[in-house]
Amino acid sequence: MDLASFLTSVLTSFVIFVVLVLVFTFLSRRPGNAPVYYPSLLLRGLDPWEVRRRGTRSPVGWIRDALSASETDVIAAGGVDAAVYLVFLSSVLSILVYSGIVLLPVLLPVAGTDRGLELTAAAGIKPKNDEKNNSAPELPEIQRLALSNIQPRSMRLWAFLLSVYWVSFVTYFILWKSYKHVSNLRATARSTPDVKPEEFAVLVRDVPRSSPDETIKDSVDSYFRALHPNTFYRSMVVTDHKKADKIYLEIEDHKKKIARAEVLYANSKTESNPEGNKPTHRTGFLGLIGKKVDTIEYCSEQIKELLPKLEAEQKTTLRDKQQRAAIVFFNSRSAAASASQALHAQVFDKWTVMEAPEPRDIIWPNLSRNIYERQIRQVVVYSIVFLTVVFYMVPITAVSAISTLENLRKVLPFLKVVVDRPAIRTVLQAYLPQIALIVFLALLPAFLTFLSKAEGIPSQSHVVRATSGKYFYFVVFNVFLVYTLGKTLFASLRTILDNANIGVIINMLATSLPGGSLLVMGLSSLA
């Protein structure tokens, strides 16, 4: 990427940012969008528009408010998660600033004043009779500021070597400080009088099969009451009640029809027609076909028939459809925390206990899967992830190979007329590699999320964490390694074929990889 393409990318991104800020400002001022833009204020019973009137109406005024807000205000407005996210952003910014204070004033002049790229390019030119082929190739300006512009065995390399230690020290120190701060935030949040139900509970899986004359709930109650006699409160066993719910919804639907029919029947009574007209409907498909019946009488009869079925199904559900998972409640948060970290059985496949997720965060179908099924699913899922990482190299390598304008001109000669235009060439150089790679990477998170859910993970937050881990491995192996190596090897394929000397190949890779890594780091951050 040359300097003009880099500046084009920066300016275009800034224009897009300004447009998005204006769109955000416009939409956030629409009254109908208050649940989207001000959910925390609505949940606390505040009027968003009154808060805005007391604050600022500037499109970027929220930036000033965010910078001036204390951590206590952030926790009160968005919770501990919002404060932790801001700690993460501040940590990244601190690493960037403290690293840049030393590296930019030192490394840019050190790299920019050397002539490594020029000497390498001049050494690679073979003398020919044609003056055009004998001219020095044009070098991208942005790479003159990178490590690739340093000459071999130059004393300037010590600056880059020492900078690696400086960045590592800054990163480790800031991460250590941030970790301590986040740990204190979490401990403070756990010790506040504002409590949540899940803080008093643990999730129990792999409950062993009970005796025929004992339900799973009875087994859970007796087991935990014996282990925690002073702190155990009660338990709720995960139960499959889909059939009972279906009958219940049918009853509620008939009740709604009766209520609507009674209103229509009351409104139909007039002085000329004091008896009124009872509403009717057909019992067939969508009320269009079938026998015509009185709505009130028909729905009342249906309710009388469904009520005994509902009671029988509820008894059957409580007796036979309890799953081997439960949520156990304690009378204190400390007791629940201790129980979630204690071993409750001598064998690993029984009484698996963990902290209870938030009710809305639970993936209920996964709770009843036993430990052997979860382990088999995990092996299968990680095998699929491994194959995905390996074979995704093929499209990624193909994209990295053809995403440069020079390669596009060779593969698709009919694009020369468009590609050779200076304005179009600058825009394509700035965005073509990023767009090509981002399109492929955008298809991956949804697939990895599906695989993580298939493992049997009990909560959505754990699924997000598992998906992030899988995506991290993919980025490391594919984006950093395959894309960088593929792009470098394809661009230098002729040099490798013409020079079988391993020393020449190593020097060529050492010169090409640092420049390509700048682009890859930007692509991975965008992805």
mmCIF file of C-alpha atoms in Angstrom, residues 184-317:
data_model
loop_
_atom_site.group_PDB
_atom_site.id
_atom_site.type_symbol
_atom_site.label_atom_id
_atom_site.label_comp_id
_atom_site.label_asym_id
_atom_site.label_seq_id
_atom_site.Cartn_x
_atom_site.Cartn_y
_atom_site.Cartn_z
ATOM 1 C CA ASN A 184 -11.437 -5.238 42.684
ATOM 2 C CA LEU A 185 -14.462 -4.086 40.682
ATOM 3 C CA ARG A 186 -15.890 -7.592 40.665
ATOM 4 C CA ALA A 187 -15.241 -8.099 44.364
ATOM 5 C CA THR A 188 -16.865 -4.757 45.176
ATOM 6 C CA ALA A 189 -19.894 -5.602 43.047
ATOM 7 C CA ARG A 190 -20.272 -8.949 44.816
ATOM 8 C CA SER A 191 -20.170 -7.282 48.234
ATOM 9 C CA THR A 192 -22.842 -4.640 47.535
ATOM 10 C CA PRO A 193 -26.295 -4.948 49.139
ATOM 11 C CA ASP A 194 -27.869 -5.009 45.659
ATOM 12 C CA VAL A 195 -28.103 -8.739 45.002
ATOM 13 C CA LYS A 196 -29.194 -10.899 42.091
ATOM 14 C CA PRO A 197 -30.964 -14.269 42.326
ATOM 15 C CA GLU A 198 -28.187 -16.117 40.495
ATOM 16 C CA GLU A 199 -25.697 -15.039 43.172
ATOM 17 C CA PHE A 200 -27.501 -17.311 45.652
ATOM 18 C CA ALA A 201 -27.645 -20.306 43.307
ATOM 19 C CA VAL A 202 -25.499 -22.950 41.675
ATOM 20 C CA LEU A 203 -26.144 -24.989 38.554
ATOM 21 C CA VAL A 204 -26.007 -28.746 39.119
ATOM 22 C CA ARG A 205 -25.640 -31.131 36.176
ATOM 23 C CA ASP A 206 -25.131 -34.878 35.828
ATOM 24 C CA VAL A 207 -27.531 -35.697 38.648
ATOM 25 C CA PRO A 208 -27.401 -39.500 39.135
ATOM 26 C CA ARG A 209 -30.517 -41.531 38.478
ATOM 27 C CA SER A 210 -32.718 -41.824 41.527
ATOM 28 C CA SER A 211 -34.516 -44.889 42.813
ATOM 29 C CA PRO A 212 -37.916 -45.751 41.275
ATOM 30 C CA ASP A 213 -39.821 -44.462 44.292
ATOM 31 C CA GLU A 214 -37.920 -41.136 44.383
ATOM 32 C CA THR A 215 -38.011 -38.226 41.959
ATOM 33 C CA ILE A 216 -34.936 -36.320 40.827
ATOM 34 C CA LYS A 217 -36.017 -33.315 42.887
ATOM 35 C CA ASP A 218 -36.228 -35.467 46.011
ATOM 36 C CA SER A 219 -32.761 -36.812 45.284
ATOM 37 C CA VAL A 220 -31.293 -33.322 44.802
ATOM 38 C CA ASP A 221 -32.960 -32.001 47.966
ATOM 39 C CA SER A 222 -31.802 -34.864 50.158
ATOM 40 C CA TYR A 223 -28.241 -34.818 48.767
ATOM 41 C CA PHE A 224 -27.624 -31.085 49.195
ATOM 42 C CA ARG A 225 -29.461 -30.907 52.500
ATOM 43 C CA ALA A 226 -27.083 -33.548 53.801
ATOM 44 C CA LEU A 227 -23.974 -31.754 52.482
ATOM 45 C CA HIS A 228 -25.097 -28.205 53.329
ATOM 46 C CA PRO A 229 -27.542 -28.585 56.237
ATOM 47 C CA ASN A 230 -27.317 -24.974 57.439
ATOM 48 C CA THR A 231 -27.215 -23.117 54.107
ATOM 49 C CA PHE A 232 -29.356 -25.162 51.687
ATOM 50 C CA TYR A 233 -32.645 -23.427 50.842
ATOM 51 C CA ARG A 234 -34.402 -25.191 47.960
ATOM 52 C CA SER A 235 -33.921 -26.586 44.463
ATOM 53 C CA MET A 236 -35.577 -26.254 41.071
ATOM 54 C CA VAL A 237 -35.185 -29.225 38.739
ATOM 55 C CA VAL A 238 -35.053 -28.624 34.989
ATOM 56 C CA THR A 239 -38.220 -30.196 33.582
ATOM 57 C CA ASP A 240 -39.436 -30.841 30.051
ATOM 58 C CA HIS A 241 -42.940 -29.380 30.088
ATOM 59 C CA LYS A 242 -43.415 -28.617 26.408
ATOM 60 C CA LYS A 243 -46.551 -30.755 26.114
ATOM 61 C CA ALA A 244 -48.122 -29.212 29.207
ATOM 62 C CA ASP A 245 -47.278 -25.731 27.897
ATOM 63 C CA LYS A 246 -48.952 -26.553 24.602
ATOM 64 C CA ILE A 247 -52.187 -27.559 26.361
ATOM 65 C CA TYR A 248 -52.004 -24.474 28.586
ATOM 66 C CA LEU A 249 -51.589 -22.174 25.577
ATOM 67 C CA GLU A 250 -54.620 -23.790 23.932
ATOM 68 C CA ILE A 251 -56.682 -23.067 27.046
ATOM 69 C CA GLU A 252 -55.498 -19.458 27.140
ATOM 70 C CA ASP A 253 -56.299 -19.060 23.456
ATOM 71 C CA HIS A 254 -59.858 -20.282 24.047
ATOM 72 C CA LYS A 255 -60.218 -17.864 26.977
ATOM 73 C CA LYS A 256 -59.174 -14.967 24.769
ATOM 74 C CA LYS A 257 -61.722 -16.014 22.143
ATOM 75 C CA ILE A 258 -64.452 -16.176 24.800
ATOM 76 C CA ALA A 259 -63.549 -12.706 26.098
ATOM 77 C CA ARG A 260 -63.601 -11.248 22.592
ATOM 78 C CA ALA A 261 -66.868 -13.003 21.742
ATOM 79 C CA GLU A 262 -68.531 -11.736 24.930
ATOM 80 C CA VAL A 263 -67.549 -8.159 24.064
ATOM 81 C CA LEU A 264 -68.957 -8.542 20.545
ATOM 82 C CA TYR A 265 -72.103 -10.145 21.914
ATOM 83 C CA ALA A 266 -72.618 -7.293 24.412
ATOM 84 C CA ASN A 267 -72.097 -4.652 21.713
ATOM 85 C CA SER A 268 -74.588 -6.368 19.399
ATOM 86 C CA LYS A 269 -77.462 -5.816 21.830
ATOM 87 C CA THR A 270 -79.541 -2.818 20.809
ATOM 88 C CA GLU A 271 -83.068 -1.561 21.400
ATOM 89 C CA SER A 272 -84.231 -3.128 18.160
ATOM 90 C CA ASN A 273 -82.378 -6.351 18.911
ATOM 91 C CA PRO A 274 -82.265 -6.825 22.699
ATOM 92 C CA GLU A 275 -81.219 -10.488 22.412
ATOM 93 C CA GLY A 276 -78.174 -9.612 20.336
ATOM 94 C CA ASN A 277 -76.245 -11.885 17.963
ATOM 95 C CA LYS A 278 -73.955 -14.511 19.406
ATOM 96 C CA PRO A 279 -70.610 -14.674 17.591
ATOM 97 C CA THR A 280 -69.927 -17.814 15.586
ATOM 98 C CA HIS A 281 -66.974 -19.315 13.742
ATOM 99 C CA ARG A 282 -66.052 -22.394 11.745
ATOM 100 C CA THR A 283 -63.939 -25.123 13.284
ATOM 101 C CA GLY A 284 -61.931 -25.910 10.159
ATOM 102 C CA PHE A 285 -58.702 -24.507 8.739
ATOM 103 C CA LEU A 286 -58.221 -20.836 9.759
ATOM 104 C CA GLY A 287 -61.959 -20.599 10.492
ATOM 105 C CA LEU A 288 -62.763 -20.753 6.773
ATOM 106 C CA ILE A 289 -64.146 -24.273 6.481
ATOM 107 C CA GLY A 290 -65.820 -26.808 8.738
ATOM 108 C CA LYS A 291 -68.852 -26.818 10.996
ATOM 109 C CA LYS A 292 -70.206 -23.454 12.127
ATOM 110 C CA VAL A 293 -70.497 -23.273 15.936
ATOM 111 C CA ASP A 294 -71.304 -20.801 18.686
ATOM 112 C CA THR A 295 -67.933 -19.349 19.758
ATOM 113 C CA ILE A 296 -68.714 -18.961 23.470
ATOM 114 C CA GLU A 297 -70.240 -22.386 23.906
ATOM 115 C CA TYR A 298 -67.645 -24.166 21.761
ATOM 116 C CA CYS A 299 -64.649 -22.585 23.528
ATOM 117 C CA SER A 300 -66.178 -23.272 26.950
ATOM 118 C CA GLU A 301 -66.580 -26.943 26.076
ATOM 119 C CA GLN A 302 -63.013 -27.093 24.787
ATOM 120 C CA ILE A 303 -61.717 -25.610 28.043
ATOM 121 C CA LYS A 304 -63.663 -28.199 30.074
ATOM 122 C CA GLU A 305 -62.076 -30.973 27.987
ATOM 123 C CA LEU A 306 -58.540 -29.552 28.173
ATOM 124 C CA LEU A 307 -58.409 -28.838 31.915
ATOM 125 C CA PRO A 308 -58.330 -32.530 32.975
ATOM 126 C CA LYS A 309 -55.729 -33.196 30.277
ATOM 127 C CA LEU A 310 -53.607 -30.343 31.609
ATOM 128 C CA GLU A 311 -53.775 -31.616 35.173
ATOM 129 C CA ALA A 312 -52.873 -35.148 34.097
ATOM 130 C CA GLU A 313 -50.001 -33.910 31.945
ATOM 131 C CA GLN A 314 -48.674 -31.740 34.792
ATOM 132 C CA LYS A 315 -48.594 -34.745 37.117
ATOM 133 C CA THR A 316 -46.873 -36.837 34.458
ATOM 134 C CA THR A 317 -44.370 -34.062 33.827
#
